[in-house]
Amino acid sequence: MDEKRLLMTFKNTLGNSFTITVDDPREDLEEQEIIDAMNLIKDKNIFQPKGYDIAACISAKVVDSTTTEYDLEV
């Protein structure tokens, strides 16, 4: 089973990093769309992790992972 996740990393006003994860991002997602979304999240204070405002957008990446499950009888 393949899984893709968009990880957007921000820094809050204390200088601590945190990541917002979006499962199954669109295949045709463009870099500018991610930048715009991250800036919107920051500018509108949509999230306040642990009560602190977002101070900066740090990075974004799409992680593609494969999970192999085994049906084991124990």
PDB file of N, H, CA, C and O in Angstrom:
ATOM      1  N   MET A   1       0.838  -1.164   0.000  1.00  0.00           N
ATOM      2  CA  MET A   1       0.000   0.000   0.000  1.00  0.00           C
ATOM      3  C   MET A   1       0.895   1.243   0.000  1.00  0.00           C
ATOM      4  O   MET A   1       1.724   1.422   0.892  1.00  0.00           O
ATOM      5  N   ASP A   2       0.717   2.096  -1.009  1.00  0.00           N
ATOM      6  H   ASP A   2       0.043   1.951  -1.734  1.00  0.00           H
ATOM      7  CA  ASP A   2       1.480   3.344  -1.110  1.00  0.00           C
ATOM      8  C   ASP A   2       0.708   4.477  -0.446  1.00  0.00           C
ATOM      9  O   ASP A   2      -0.511   4.579  -0.586  1.00  0.00           O
ATOM     10  N   GLU A   3       1.422   5.311   0.266  1.00  0.00           N
ATOM     11  H   GLU A   3       2.412   5.227   0.379  1.00  0.00           H
ATOM     12  CA  GLU A   3       0.820   6.470   0.918  1.00  0.00           C
ATOM     13  C   GLU A   3       1.665   7.699   0.622  1.00  0.00           C
ATOM     14  O   GLU A   3       2.894   7.648   0.649  1.00  0.00           O
ATOM     15  N   LYS A   4       0.984   8.805   0.339  1.00  0.00           N
ATOM     16  H   LYS A   4      -0.015   8.847   0.317  1.00  0.00           H
ATOM     17  CA  LYS A   4       1.682  10.075   0.155  1.00  0.00           C
ATOM     18  C   LYS A   4       1.167  11.051   1.191  1.00  0.00           C
ATOM     19  O   LYS A   4      -0.015  11.071   1.533  1.00  0.00           O
ATOM     20  N   ARG A   5       2.091  11.857   1.677  1.00  0.00           N
ATOM     21  H   ARG A   5       3.052  11.841   1.399  1.00  0.00           H
ATOM     22  CA  ARG A   5       1.750  12.885   2.661  1.00  0.00           C
ATOM     23  C   ARG A   5       2.511  14.166   2.321  1.00  0.00           C
ATOM     24  O   ARG A   5       3.684  14.139   1.950  1.00  0.00           O
ATOM     25  N   LEU A   6       1.814  15.270   2.458  1.00  0.00           N
ATOM     26  H   LEU A   6       0.860  15.292   2.759  1.00  0.00           H
ATOM     27  CA  LEU A   6       2.442  16.581   2.345  1.00  0.00           C
ATOM     28  C   LEU A   6       2.762  17.040   3.756  1.00  0.00           C
ATOM     29  O   LEU A   6       1.870  17.145   4.598  1.00  0.00           O
ATOM     30  N   LEU A   7       4.034  17.312   4.015  1.00  0.00           N
ATOM     31  H   LEU A   7       4.758  17.226   3.331  1.00  0.00           H
ATOM     32  CA  LEU A   7       4.463  17.791   5.330  1.00  0.00           C
ATOM     33  C   LEU A   7       4.884  19.249   5.201  1.00  0.00           C
ATOM     34  O   LEU A   7       5.827  19.575   4.481  1.00  0.00           O
ATOM     35  N   MET A   8       4.170  20.120   5.910  1.00  0.00           N
ATOM     36  H   MET A   8       3.403  19.855   6.495  1.00  0.00           H
ATOM     37  CA  MET A   8       4.468  21.552   5.894  1.00  0.00           C
ATOM     38  C   MET A   8       5.009  21.928   7.271  1.00  0.00           C
ATOM     39  O   MET A   8       4.325  21.766   8.281  1.00  0.00           O
ATOM     40  N   THR A   9       6.228  22.426   7.301  1.00  0.00           N
ATOM     41  H   THR A   9       6.784  22.558   6.480  1.00  0.00           H
ATOM     42  CA  THR A   9       6.882  22.745   8.568  1.00  0.00           C
ATOM     43  C   THR A   9       6.910  24.256   8.781  1.00  0.00           C
ATOM     44  O   THR A   9       7.270  25.028   7.892  1.00  0.00           O
ATOM     45  N   PHE A  10       6.520  24.643   9.985  1.00  0.00           N
ATOM     46  H   PHE A  10       6.228  24.015  10.707  1.00  0.00           H
ATOM     47  CA  PHE A  10       6.456  26.049  10.385  1.00  0.00           C
ATOM     48  C   PHE A  10       7.274  26.249  11.654  1.00  0.00           C
ATOM     49  O   PHE A  10       7.685  25.289  12.307  1.00  0.00           O
ATOM     50  N   LYS A  11       7.502  27.514  11.989  1.00  0.00           N
ATOM     51  H   LYS A  11       7.168  28.293  11.458  1.00  0.00           H
ATOM     52  CA  LYS A  11       8.134  27.867  13.260  1.00  0.00           C
ATOM     53  C   LYS A  11       7.181  28.822  13.978  1.00  0.00           C
ATOM     54  O   LYS A  11       6.616  29.727  13.363  1.00  0.00           O
ATOM     55  N   ASN A  12       7.006  28.609  15.301  1.00  0.00           N
ATOM     56  H   ASN A  12       7.465  27.874  15.800  1.00  0.00           H
ATOM     57  CA  ASN A  12       6.123  29.506  16.052  1.00  0.00           C
ATOM     58  C   ASN A  12       6.922  30.654  16.664  1.00  0.00           C
ATOM     59  O   ASN A  12       8.138  30.736  16.496  1.00  0.00           O
ATOM     60  N   THR A  13       6.225  31.539  17.374  1.00  0.00           N
ATOM     61  H   THR A  13       5.236  31.473  17.511  1.00  0.00           H
ATOM     62  CA  THR A  13       6.874  32.735  17.923  1.00  0.00           C
ATOM     63  C   THR A  13       7.890  32.423  19.012  1.00  0.00           C
ATOM     64  O   THR A  13       8.689  33.286  19.374  1.00  0.00           O
ATOM     65  N   LEU A  14       7.872  31.201  19.541  1.00  0.00           N
ATOM     66  H   LEU A  14       7.223  30.499  19.247  1.00  0.00           H
ATOM     67  CA  LEU A  14       8.900  30.782  20.507  1.00  0.00           C
ATOM     68  C   LEU A  14      10.138  30.223  19.813  1.00  0.00           C
ATOM     69  O   LEU A  14      11.156  29.961  20.454  1.00  0.00           O
ATOM     70  N   GLY A  15      10.041  30.041  18.484  1.00  0.00           N
ATOM     71  H   GLY A  15       9.214  30.254  17.963  1.00  0.00           H
ATOM     72  CA  GLY A  15      11.156  29.470  17.743  1.00  0.00           C
ATOM     73  C   GLY A  15      11.088  27.966  17.605  1.00  0.00           C
ATOM     74  O   GLY A  15      12.017  27.348  17.086  1.00  0.00           O
ATOM     75  N   ASN A  16       9.988  27.360  18.068  1.00  0.00           N
ATOM     76  H   ASN A  16       9.233  27.862  18.490  1.00  0.00           H
ATOM     77  CA  ASN A  16       9.827  25.906  17.963  1.00  0.00           C
ATOM     78  C   ASN A  16       9.220  25.528  16.618  1.00  0.00           C
ATOM     79  O   ASN A  16       8.330  26.215  16.116  1.00  0.00           O
ATOM     80  N   SER A  17       9.701  24.439  16.042  1.00  0.00           N
ATOM     81  H   SER A  17      10.423  23.880  16.450  1.00  0.00           H
ATOM     82  CA  SER A  17       9.174  23.935  14.779  1.00  0.00           C
ATOM     83  C   SER A  17       8.021  22.984  15.032  1.00  0.00           C
ATOM     84  O   SER A  17       7.978  22.285  16.044  1.00  0.00           O
ATOM     85  N   PHE A  18       7.089  22.972  14.091  1.00  0.00           N
ATOM     86  H   PHE A  18       7.125  23.539  13.269  1.00  0.00           H
ATOM     87  CA  PHE A  18       6.019  21.984  14.121  1.00  0.00           C
ATOM     88  C   PHE A  18       5.588  21.722  12.688  1.00  0.00           C
ATOM     89  O   PHE A  18       5.812  22.544  11.799  1.00  0.00           O
ATOM     90  N   THR A  19       4.966  20.569  12.472  1.00  0.00           N
ATOM     91  H   THR A  19       4.783  19.902  13.193  1.00  0.00           H
ATOM     92  CA  THR A  19       4.604  20.139  11.126  1.00  0.00           C
ATOM     93  C   THR A  19       3.112  19.876  11.033  1.00  0.00           C
ATOM     94  O   THR A  19       2.516  19.252  11.911  1.00  0.00           O
ATOM     95  N   ILE A  20       2.526  20.365   9.953  1.00  0.00           N
ATOM     96  H   ILE A  20       3.010  20.872   9.241  1.00  0.00           H
ATOM     97  CA  ILE A  20       1.139  20.043   9.615  1.00  0.00           C
ATOM     98  C   ILE A  20       1.204  19.036   8.475  1.00  0.00           C
ATOM     99  O   ILE A  20       1.900  19.255   7.484  1.00  0.00           O
ATOM    100  N   THR A  21       0.478  17.931   8.619  1.00  0.00           N
ATOM    101  H   THR A  21      -0.088  17.753   9.425  1.00  0.00           H
ATOM    102  CA  THR A  21       0.503  16.852   7.634  1.00  0.00           C
ATOM    103  C   THR A  21      -0.830  16.768   6.909  1.00  0.00           C
ATOM    104  O   THR A  21      -1.891  16.798   7.534  1.00  0.00           O
ATOM    105  N   VAL A  22      -0.769  16.662   5.582  1.00  0.00           N
ATOM    106  H   VAL A  22       0.092  16.638   5.075  1.00  0.00           H
ATOM    107  CA  VAL A  22      -1.959  16.483   4.757  1.00  0.00           C
ATOM    108  C   VAL A  22      -1.819  15.139   4.052  1.00  0.00           C
ATOM    109  O   VAL A  22      -0.882  14.931   3.281  1.00  0.00           O
ATOM    110  N   ASP A  23      -2.751  14.227   4.318  1.00  0.00           N
ATOM    111  H   ASP A  23      -3.512  14.396   4.945  1.00  0.00           H
ATOM    112  CA  ASP A  23      -2.728  12.915   3.671  1.00  0.00           C
ATOM    113  C   ASP A  23      -3.220  13.022   2.231  1.00  0.00           C
ATOM    114  O   ASP A  23      -4.111  13.814   1.923  1.00  0.00           O
ATOM    115  N   ASP A  24      -2.637  12.225   1.368  1.00  0.00           N
ATOM    116  H   ASP A  24      -1.914  11.581   1.618  1.00  0.00           H
ATOM    117  CA  ASP A  24      -3.039  12.097  -0.037  1.00  0.00           C
ATOM    118  C   ASP A  24      -3.170  13.433  -0.771  1.00  0.00           C
ATOM    119  O   ASP A  24      -4.251  13.758  -1.262  1.00  0.00           O
ATOM    120  N   PRO A  25      -2.092  14.210  -0.852  1.00  0.00           N
ATOM    121  CA  PRO A  25      -2.165  15.464  -1.605  1.00  0.00           C
ATOM    122  C   PRO A  25      -2.383  15.172  -3.092  1.00  0.00           C
ATOM    123  O   PRO A  25      -2.047  14.093  -3.580  1.00  0.00           O
ATOM    124  N   ARG A  26      -2.943  16.137  -3.794  1.00  0.00           N
ATOM    125  H   ARG A  26      -3.216  17.014  -3.398  1.00  0.00           H
ATOM    126  CA  ARG A  26      -3.178  15.969  -5.237  1.00  0.00           C
ATOM    127  C   ARG A  26      -1.871  15.653  -5.956  1.00  0.00           C
ATOM    128  O   ARG A  26      -0.806  16.149  -5.587  1.00  0.00           O
ATOM    129  N   GLU A  27      -1.973  14.827  -6.977  1.00  0.00           N
ATOM    130  H   GLU A  27      -2.838  14.424  -7.276  1.00  0.00           H
ATOM    131  CA  GLU A  27      -0.794  14.463  -7.778  1.00  0.00           C
ATOM    132  C   GLU A  27      -0.225  15.675  -8.518  1.00  0.00           C
ATOM    133  O   GLU A  27       0.988  15.787  -8.693  1.00  0.00           O
ATOM    134  N   ASP A  28      -1.107  16.579  -8.949  1.00  0.00           N
ATOM    135  H   ASP A  28      -2.092  16.488  -8.807  1.00  0.00           H
ATOM    136  CA  ASP A  28      -0.665  17.726  -9.753  1.00  0.00           C
ATOM    137  C   ASP A  28      -0.406  18.978  -8.913  1.00  0.00           C
ATOM    138  O   ASP A  28      -0.376  20.087  -9.445  1.00  0.00           O
ATOM    139  N   LEU A  29      -0.221  18.802  -7.608  1.00  0.00           N
ATOM    140  H   LEU A  29      -0.245  17.901  -7.176  1.00  0.00           H
ATOM    141  CA  LEU A  29       0.030  19.923  -6.705  1.00  0.00           C
ATOM    142  C   LEU A  29       1.331  20.623  -7.094  1.00  0.00           C
ATOM    143  O   LEU A  29       2.365  19.981  -7.274  1.00  0.00           O
ATOM    144  N   GLU A  30       1.262  21.940  -7.221  1.00  0.00           N
ATOM    145  H   GLU A  30       0.421  22.462  -7.075  1.00  0.00           H
ATOM    146  CA  GLU A  30       2.437  22.706  -7.628  1.00  0.00           C
ATOM    147  C   GLU A  30       3.041  23.451  -6.441  1.00  0.00           C
ATOM    148  O   GLU A  30       2.357  23.753  -5.463  1.00  0.00           O
ATOM    149  N   GLU A  31       4.319  23.735  -6.547  1.00  0.00           N
ATOM    150  H   GLU A  31       4.874  23.489  -7.342  1.00  0.00           H
ATOM    151  CA  GLU A  31       5.057  24.386  -5.465  1.00  0.00           C
ATOM    152  C   GLU A  31       4.411  25.698  -5.039  1.00  0.00           C
ATOM    153  O   GLU A  31       4.313  25.979  -3.844  1.00  0.00           O
ATOM    154  N   GLN A  32       3.972  26.501  -5.999  1.00  0.00           N
ATOM    155  H   GLN A  32       4.052  26.272  -6.970  1.00  0.00           H
ATOM    156  CA  GLN A  32       3.380  27.796  -5.660  1.00  0.00           C
ATOM    157  C   GLN A  32       2.093  27.630  -4.859  1.00  0.00           C
ATOM    158  O   GLN A  32       1.795  28.452  -3.993  1.00  0.00           O
ATOM    159  N   GLU A  33       1.331  26.579  -5.135  1.00  0.00           N
ATOM    160  H   GLU A  33       1.573  25.911  -5.839  1.00  0.00           H
ATOM    161  CA  GLU A  33       0.108  26.316  -4.368  1.00  0.00           C
ATOM    162  C   GLU A  33       0.438  26.013  -2.903  1.00  0.00           C
ATOM    163  O   GLU A  33      -0.268  26.447  -1.993  1.00  0.00           O
ATOM    164  N   ILE A  34       1.509  25.270  -2.695  1.00  0.00           N
ATOM    165  H   ILE A  34       2.083  24.917  -3.434  1.00  0.00           H
ATOM    166  CA  ILE A  34       1.935  24.944  -1.330  1.00  0.00           C
ATOM    167  C   ILE A  34       2.401  26.209  -0.613  1.00  0.00           C
ATOM    168  O   ILE A  34       2.041  26.443   0.541  1.00  0.00           O
ATOM    169  N   ILE A  35       3.194  27.014  -1.293  1.00  0.00           N
ATOM    170  H   ILE A  35       3.487  26.824  -2.230  1.00  0.00           H
ATOM    171  CA  ILE A  35       3.673  28.276  -0.718  1.00  0.00           C
ATOM    172  C   ILE A  35       2.494  29.169  -0.344  1.00  0.00           C
ATOM    173  O   ILE A  35       2.458  29.736   0.749  1.00  0.00           O
ATOM    174  N   ASP A  36       1.529  29.292  -1.258  1.00  0.00           N
ATOM    175  H   ASP A  36       1.558  28.831  -2.145  1.00  0.00           H
ATOM    176  CA  ASP A  36       0.354  30.128  -0.994  1.00  0.00           C
ATOM    177  C   ASP A  36      -0.443  29.605   0.198  1.00  0.00           C
ATOM    178  O   ASP A  36      -0.886  30.386   1.040  1.00  0.00           O
ATOM    179  N   ALA A  37      -0.625  28.290   0.272  1.00  0.00           N
ATOM    180  H   ALA A  37      -0.265  27.655  -0.412  1.00  0.00           H
ATOM    181  CA  ALA A  37      -1.379  27.689   1.382  1.00  0.00           C
ATOM    182  C   ALA A  37      -0.662  27.912   2.708  1.00  0.00           C
ATOM    183  O   ALA A  37      -1.292  28.249   3.710  1.00  0.00           O
ATOM    184  N   MET A  38       0.645  27.724   2.713  1.00  0.00           N
ATOM    185  H   MET A  38       1.156  27.450   1.899  1.00  0.00           H
ATOM    186  CA  MET A  38       1.410  27.922   3.948  1.00  0.00           C
ATOM    187  C   MET A  38       1.360  29.381   4.398  1.00  0.00           C
ATOM    188  O   MET A  38       1.212  29.662   5.587  1.00  0.00           O
ATOM    189  N   ASN A  39       1.481  30.303   3.454  1.00  0.00           N
ATOM    190  H   ASN A  39       1.601  30.075   2.488  1.00  0.00           H
ATOM    191  CA  ASN A  39       1.406  31.725   3.802  1.00  0.00           C
ATOM    192  C   ASN A  39       0.020  32.094   4.326  1.00  0.00           C
ATOM    193  O   ASN A  39      -0.100  32.904   5.245  1.00  0.00           O
ATOM    194  N   LEU A  40      -1.022  31.505   3.749  1.00  0.00           N
ATOM    195  H   LEU A  40      -0.924  30.846   3.003  1.00  0.00           H
ATOM    196  CA  LEU A  40      -2.380  31.751   4.222  1.00  0.00           C
ATOM    197  C   LEU A  40      -2.549  31.253   5.655  1.00  0.00           C
ATOM    198  O   LEU A  40      -3.111  31.949   6.500  1.00  0.00           O
ATOM    199  N   ILE A  41      -2.061  30.047   5.919  1.00  0.00           N
ATOM    200  H   ILE A  41      -1.604  29.481   5.233  1.00  0.00           H
ATOM    201  CA  ILE A  41      -2.124  29.484   7.275  1.00  0.00           C
ATOM    202  C   ILE A  41      -1.418  30.406   8.262  1.00  0.00           C
ATOM    203  O   ILE A  41      -1.925  30.666   9.354  1.00  0.00           O
ATOM    204  N   LYS A  42      -0.246  30.898   7.870  1.00  0.00           N
ATOM    205  H   LYS A  42       0.166  30.687   6.984  1.00  0.00           H
ATOM    206  CA  LYS A  42       0.533  31.791   8.752  1.00  0.00           C
ATOM    207  C   LYS A  42      -0.146  33.149   8.911  1.00  0.00           C
ATOM    208  O   LYS A  42      -0.326  33.627  10.031  1.00  0.00           O
ATOM    209  N   ASP A  43      -0.518  33.763   7.806  1.00  0.00           N
ATOM    210  H   ASP A  43      -0.372  33.375   6.897  1.00  0.00           H
ATOM    211  CA  ASP A  43      -1.058  35.123   7.837  1.00  0.00           C
ATOM    212  C   ASP A  43      -2.410  35.221   8.542  1.00  0.00           C
ATOM    213  O   ASP A  43      -2.695  36.221   9.201  1.00  0.00           O
ATOM    214  N   LYS A  44      -3.233  34.201   8.408  1.00  0.00           N
ATOM    215  H   LYS A  44      -3.002  33.388   7.873  1.00  0.00           H
ATOM    216  CA  LYS A  44      -4.578  34.222   9.006  1.00  0.00           C
ATOM    217  C   LYS A  44      -4.614  33.603  10.400  1.00  0.00           C
ATOM    218  O   LYS A  44      -5.676  33.533  11.018  1.00  0.00           O
ATOM    219  N   ASN A  45      -3.467  33.156  10.899  1.00  0.00           N
ATOM    220  H   ASN A  45      -2.604  33.213  10.397  1.00  0.00           H
ATOM    221  CA  ASN A  45      -3.412  32.513  12.220  1.00  0.00           C
ATOM    222  C   ASN A  45      -4.432  31.384  12.329  1.00  0.00           C
ATOM    223  O   ASN A  45      -5.126  31.262  13.339  1.00  0.00           O
ATOM    224  N   ILE A  46      -4.520  30.567  11.295  1.00  0.00           N
ATOM    225  H   ILE A  46      -3.957  30.665  10.475  1.00  0.00           H
ATOM    226  CA  ILE A  46      -5.493  29.475  11.267  1.00  0.00           C
ATOM    227  C   ILE A  46      -5.214  28.475  12.381  1.00  0.00           C
ATOM    228  O   ILE A  46      -6.148  27.940  12.978  1.00  0.00           O
ATOM    229  N   PHE A  47      -3.960  28.218  12.665  1.00  0.00           N
ATOM    230  H   PHE A  47      -3.201  28.653  12.180  1.00  0.00           H
ATOM    231  CA  PHE A  47      -3.569  27.321  13.749  1.00  0.00           C
ATOM    232  C   PHE A  47      -2.700  28.095  14.735  1.00  0.00           C
ATOM    233  O   PHE A  47      -1.921  28.964  14.344  1.00  0.00           O
ATOM    234  N   GLN A  48      -2.841  27.773  15.998  1.00  0.00           N
ATOM    235  H   GLN A  48      -3.473  27.067  16.316  1.00  0.00           H
ATOM    236  CA  GLN A  48      -1.978  28.343  17.033  1.00  0.00           C
ATOM    237  C   GLN A  48      -1.477  27.188  17.893  1.00  0.00           C
ATOM    238  O   GLN A  48      -2.023  26.913  18.961  1.00  0.00           O
ATOM    239  N   PRO A  49      -0.435  26.519  17.417  1.00  0.00           N
ATOM    240  CA  PRO A  49       0.067  25.361  18.157  1.00  0.00           C
ATOM    241  C   PRO A  49       0.519  25.746  19.562  1.00  0.00           C
ATOM    242  O   PRO A  49       1.341  26.644  19.748  1.00  0.00           O
ATOM    243  N   LYS A  50      -0.033  25.050  20.532  1.00  0.00           N
ATOM    244  H   LYS A  50      -0.700  24.320  20.380  1.00  0.00           H
ATOM    245  CA  LYS A  50       0.270  25.296  21.955  1.00  0.00           C
ATOM    246  C   LYS A  50       0.027  26.752  22.346  1.00  0.00           C
ATOM    247  O   LYS A  50       0.650  27.266  23.275  1.00  0.00           O
ATOM    248  N   GLY A  51      -0.891  27.416  21.621  1.00  0.00           N
ATOM    249  H   GLY A  51      -1.396  26.998  20.866  1.00  0.00           H
ATOM    250  CA  GLY A  51      -1.274  28.782  21.958  1.00  0.00           C
ATOM    251  C   GLY A  51      -0.386  29.870  21.387  1.00  0.00           C
ATOM    252  O   GLY A  51      -0.583  31.044  21.701  1.00  0.00           O
ATOM    253  N   TYR A  52       0.587  29.515  20.556  1.00  0.00           N
ATOM    254  H   TYR A  52       0.746  28.561  20.301  1.00  0.00           H
ATOM    255  CA  TYR A  52       1.518  30.503  20.006  1.00  0.00           C
ATOM    256  C   TYR A  52       1.284  30.697  18.513  1.00  0.00           C
ATOM    257  O   TYR A  52       0.970  29.747  17.796  1.00  0.00           O
ATOM    258  N   ASP A  53       1.437  31.926  18.053  1.00  0.00           N
ATOM    259  H   ASP A  53       1.691  32.698  18.636  1.00  0.00           H
ATOM    260  CA  ASP A  53       1.255  32.239  16.642  1.00  0.00           C
ATOM    261  C   ASP A  53       2.360  31.624  15.791  1.00  0.00           C
ATOM    262  O   ASP A  53       3.461  31.347  16.267  1.00  0.00           O
ATOM    263  N   ILE A  54       2.036  31.421  14.529  1.00  0.00           N
ATOM    264  H   ILE A  54       1.142  31.646  14.142  1.00  0.00           H
ATOM    265  CA  ILE A  54       3.031  30.957  13.564  1.00  0.00           C
ATOM    266  C   ILE A  54       3.857  32.164  13.128  1.00  0.00           C
ATOM    267  O   ILE A  54       3.306  33.190  12.730  1.00  0.00           O
ATOM    268  N   ALA A  55       5.169  32.037  13.204  1.00  0.00           N
ATOM    269  H   ALA A  55       5.617  31.204  13.527  1.00  0.00           H
ATOM    270  CA  ALA A  55       6.059  33.144  12.864  1.00  0.00           C
ATOM    271  C   ALA A  55       6.653  33.011  11.464  1.00  0.00           C
ATOM    272  O   ALA A  55       6.925  34.017  10.810  1.00  0.00           O
ATOM    273  N   ALA A  56       6.857  31.765  10.995  1.00  0.00           N
ATOM    274  H   ALA A  56       6.635  30.947  11.527  1.00  0.00           H
ATOM    275  CA  ALA A  56       7.532  31.584   9.709  1.00  0.00           C
ATOM    276  C   ALA A  56       7.189  30.240   9.082  1.00  0.00           C
ATOM    277  O   ALA A  56       6.910  29.258   9.771  1.00  0.00           O
ATOM    278  N   CYS A  57       7.218  30.229   7.756  1.00  0.00           N
ATOM    279  H   CYS A  57       7.444  31.027   7.197  1.00  0.00           H
ATOM    280  CA  CYS A  57       7.108  28.989   6.987  1.00  0.00           C
ATOM    281  C   CYS A  57       8.538  28.494   6.774  1.00  0.00           C
ATOM    282  O   CYS A  57       9.397  29.248   6.318  1.00  0.00           O
ATOM    283  N   ILE A  58       8.787  27.241   7.100  1.00  0.00           N
ATOM    284  H   ILE A  58       8.088  26.628   7.470  1.00  0.00           H
ATOM    285  CA  ILE A  58      10.151  26.715   7.035  1.00  0.00           C
ATOM    286  C   ILE A  58      10.386  25.847   5.799  1.00  0.00           C
ATOM    287  O   ILE A  58      11.311  26.099   5.028  1.00  0.00           O
ATOM    288  N   SER A  59       9.545  24.822   5.612  1.00  0.00           N
ATOM    289  H   SER A  59       8.793  24.617   6.238  1.00  0.00           H
ATOM    290  CA  SER A  59       9.769  23.912   4.488  1.00  0.00           C
ATOM    291  C   SER A  59       8.510  23.116   4.192  1.00  0.00           C
ATOM    292  O   SER A  59       7.564  23.094   4.979  1.00  0.00           O
ATOM    293  N   ALA A  60       8.524  22.466   3.039  1.00  0.00           N
ATOM    294  H   ALA A  60       9.293  22.484   2.400  1.00  0.00           H
ATOM    295  CA  ALA A  60       7.433  21.568   2.661  1.00  0.00           C
ATOM    296  C   ALA A  60       8.019  20.440   1.831  1.00  0.00           C
ATOM    297  O   ALA A  60       8.971  20.630   1.075  1.00  0.00           O
ATOM    298  N   LYS A  61       7.428  19.260   1.987  1.00  0.00           N
ATOM    299  H   LYS A  61       6.654  19.106   2.601  1.00  0.00           H
ATOM    300  CA  LYS A  61       7.863  18.124   1.181  1.00  0.00           C
ATOM    301  C   LYS A  61       6.737  17.108   1.099  1.00  0.00           C
ATOM    302  O   LYS A  61       5.898  17.008   1.994  1.00  0.00           O
ATOM    303  N   VAL A  62       6.737  16.358   0.004  1.00  0.00           N
ATOM    304  H   VAL A  62       7.419  16.439  -0.723  1.00  0.00           H
ATOM    305  CA  VAL A  62       5.810  15.246  -0.151  1.00  0.00           C
ATOM    306  C   VAL A  62       6.599  13.981   0.120  1.00  0.00           C
ATOM    307  O   VAL A  62       7.634  13.732  -0.498  1.00  0.00           O
ATOM    308  N   VAL A  63       6.095  13.183   1.052  1.00  0.00           N
ATOM    309  H   VAL A  63       5.254  13.385   1.554  1.00  0.00           H
ATOM    310  CA  VAL A  63       6.741  11.928   1.420  1.00  0.00           C
ATOM    311  C   VAL A  63       5.904  10.796   0.855  1.00  0.00           C
ATOM    312  O   VAL A  63       4.700  10.719   1.100  1.00  0.00           O
ATOM    313  N   ASP A  64       6.543   9.921   0.102  1.00  0.00           N
ATOM    314  H   ASP A  64       7.521   9.983  -0.097  1.00  0.00           H
ATOM    315  CA  ASP A  64       5.890   8.762  -0.503  1.00  0.00           C
ATOM    316  C   ASP A  64       6.413   7.527   0.207  1.00  0.00           C
ATOM    317  O   ASP A  64       7.612   7.248   0.177  1.00  0.00           O
ATOM    318  N   SER A  65       5.516   6.786   0.848  1.00  0.00           N
ATOM    319  H   SER A  65       4.542   7.012   0.873  1.00  0.00           H
ATOM    320  CA  SER A  65       5.961   5.600   1.580  1.00  0.00           C
ATOM    321  C   SER A  65       5.142   4.384   1.170  1.00  0.00           C
ATOM    322  O   SER A  65       3.980   4.492   0.778  1.00  0.00           O
ATOM    323  N   THR A  66       5.771   3.247   1.271  1.00  0.00           N
ATOM    324  H   THR A  66       6.715   3.159   1.589  1.00  0.00           H
ATOM    325  CA  THR A  66       5.121   1.979   0.976  1.00  0.00           C
ATOM    326  C   THR A  66       5.092   1.154   2.247  1.00  0.00           C
ATOM    327  O   THR A  66       6.107   0.997   2.924  1.00  0.00           O
ATOM    328  N   THR A  67       3.914   0.626   2.564  1.00  0.00           N
ATOM    329  H   THR A  67       3.089   0.754   2.014  1.00  0.00           H
ATOM    330  CA  THR A  67       3.750  -0.213   3.741  1.00  0.00           C
ATOM    331  C   THR A  67       3.415  -1.625   3.287  1.00  0.00           C
ATOM    332  O   THR A  67       2.507  -1.827   2.481  1.00  0.00           O
ATOM    333  N   THR A  68       4.140  -2.584   3.799  1.00  0.00           N
ATOM    334  H   THR A  68       4.878  -2.419   4.454  1.00  0.00           H
ATOM    335  CA  THR A  68       3.861  -3.988   3.515  1.00  0.00           C
ATOM    336  C   THR A  68       3.349  -4.635   4.787  1.00  0.00           C
ATOM    337  O   THR A  68       4.042  -4.676   5.804  1.00  0.00           O
ATOM    338  N   GLU A  69       2.128  -5.138   4.717  1.00  0.00           N
ATOM    339  H   GLU A  69       1.565  -5.105   3.891  1.00  0.00           H
ATOM    340  CA  GLU A  69       1.544  -5.795   5.876  1.00  0.00           C
ATOM    341  C   GLU A  69       1.632  -7.303   5.685  1.00  0.00           C
ATOM    342  O   GLU A  69       1.509  -7.811   4.571  1.00  0.00           O
ATOM    343  N   TYR A  70       1.844  -8.004   6.785  1.00  0.00           N
ATOM    344  H   TYR A  70       1.943  -7.591   7.690  1.00  0.00           H
ATOM    345  CA  TYR A  70       1.923  -9.459   6.772  1.00  0.00           C
ATOM    346  C   TYR A  70       0.831 -10.018   7.664  1.00  0.00           C
ATOM    347  O   TYR A  70       0.597  -9.521   8.766  1.00  0.00           O
ATOM    348  N   ASP A  71       0.176 -11.041   7.185  1.00  0.00           N
ATOM    349  H   ASP A  71       0.367 -11.445   6.290  1.00  0.00           H
ATOM    350  CA  ASP A  71      -0.867 -11.704   7.957  1.00  0.00           C
ATOM    351  C   ASP A  71      -0.224 -12.840   8.730  1.00  0.00           C
ATOM    352  O   ASP A  71      -0.116 -13.962   8.235  1.00  0.00           O
ATOM    353  N   LEU A  72       0.198 -12.539   9.943  1.00  0.00           N
ATOM    354  H   LEU A  72       0.109 -11.627  10.345  1.00  0.00           H
ATOM    355  CA  LEU A  72       0.888 -13.525  10.759  1.00  0.00           C
ATOM    356  C   LEU A  72      -0.062 -14.104  11.786  1.00  0.00           C
ATOM    357  O   LEU A  72      -0.844 -13.384  12.407  1.00  0.00           O
ATOM    358  N   GLU A  73       0.014 -15.380  11.951  1.00  0.00           N
ATOM    359  H   GLU A  73       0.650 -15.964  11.446  1.00  0.00           H
ATOM    360  CA  GLU A  73      -0.746 -16.027  13.009  1.00  0.00           C
ATOM    361  C   GLU A  73       0.220 -16.324  14.133  1.00  0.00           C
ATOM    362  O   GLU A  73       1.181 -17.073  13.958  1.00  0.00           O
ATOM    363  N   VAL A  74      -0.035 -15.739  15.279  1.00  0.00           N
ATOM    364  H   VAL A  74      -0.815 -15.131  15.421  1.00  0.00           H
ATOM    365  CA  VAL A  74       0.871 -15.892  16.408  1.00  0.00           C
ATOM    366  C   VAL A  74       0.217 -16.724  17.488  1.00  0.00           C
ATOM    367  O   VAL A  74       0.823 -16.968  18.531  1.00  0.00           O
TER     368      VAL A  74
END
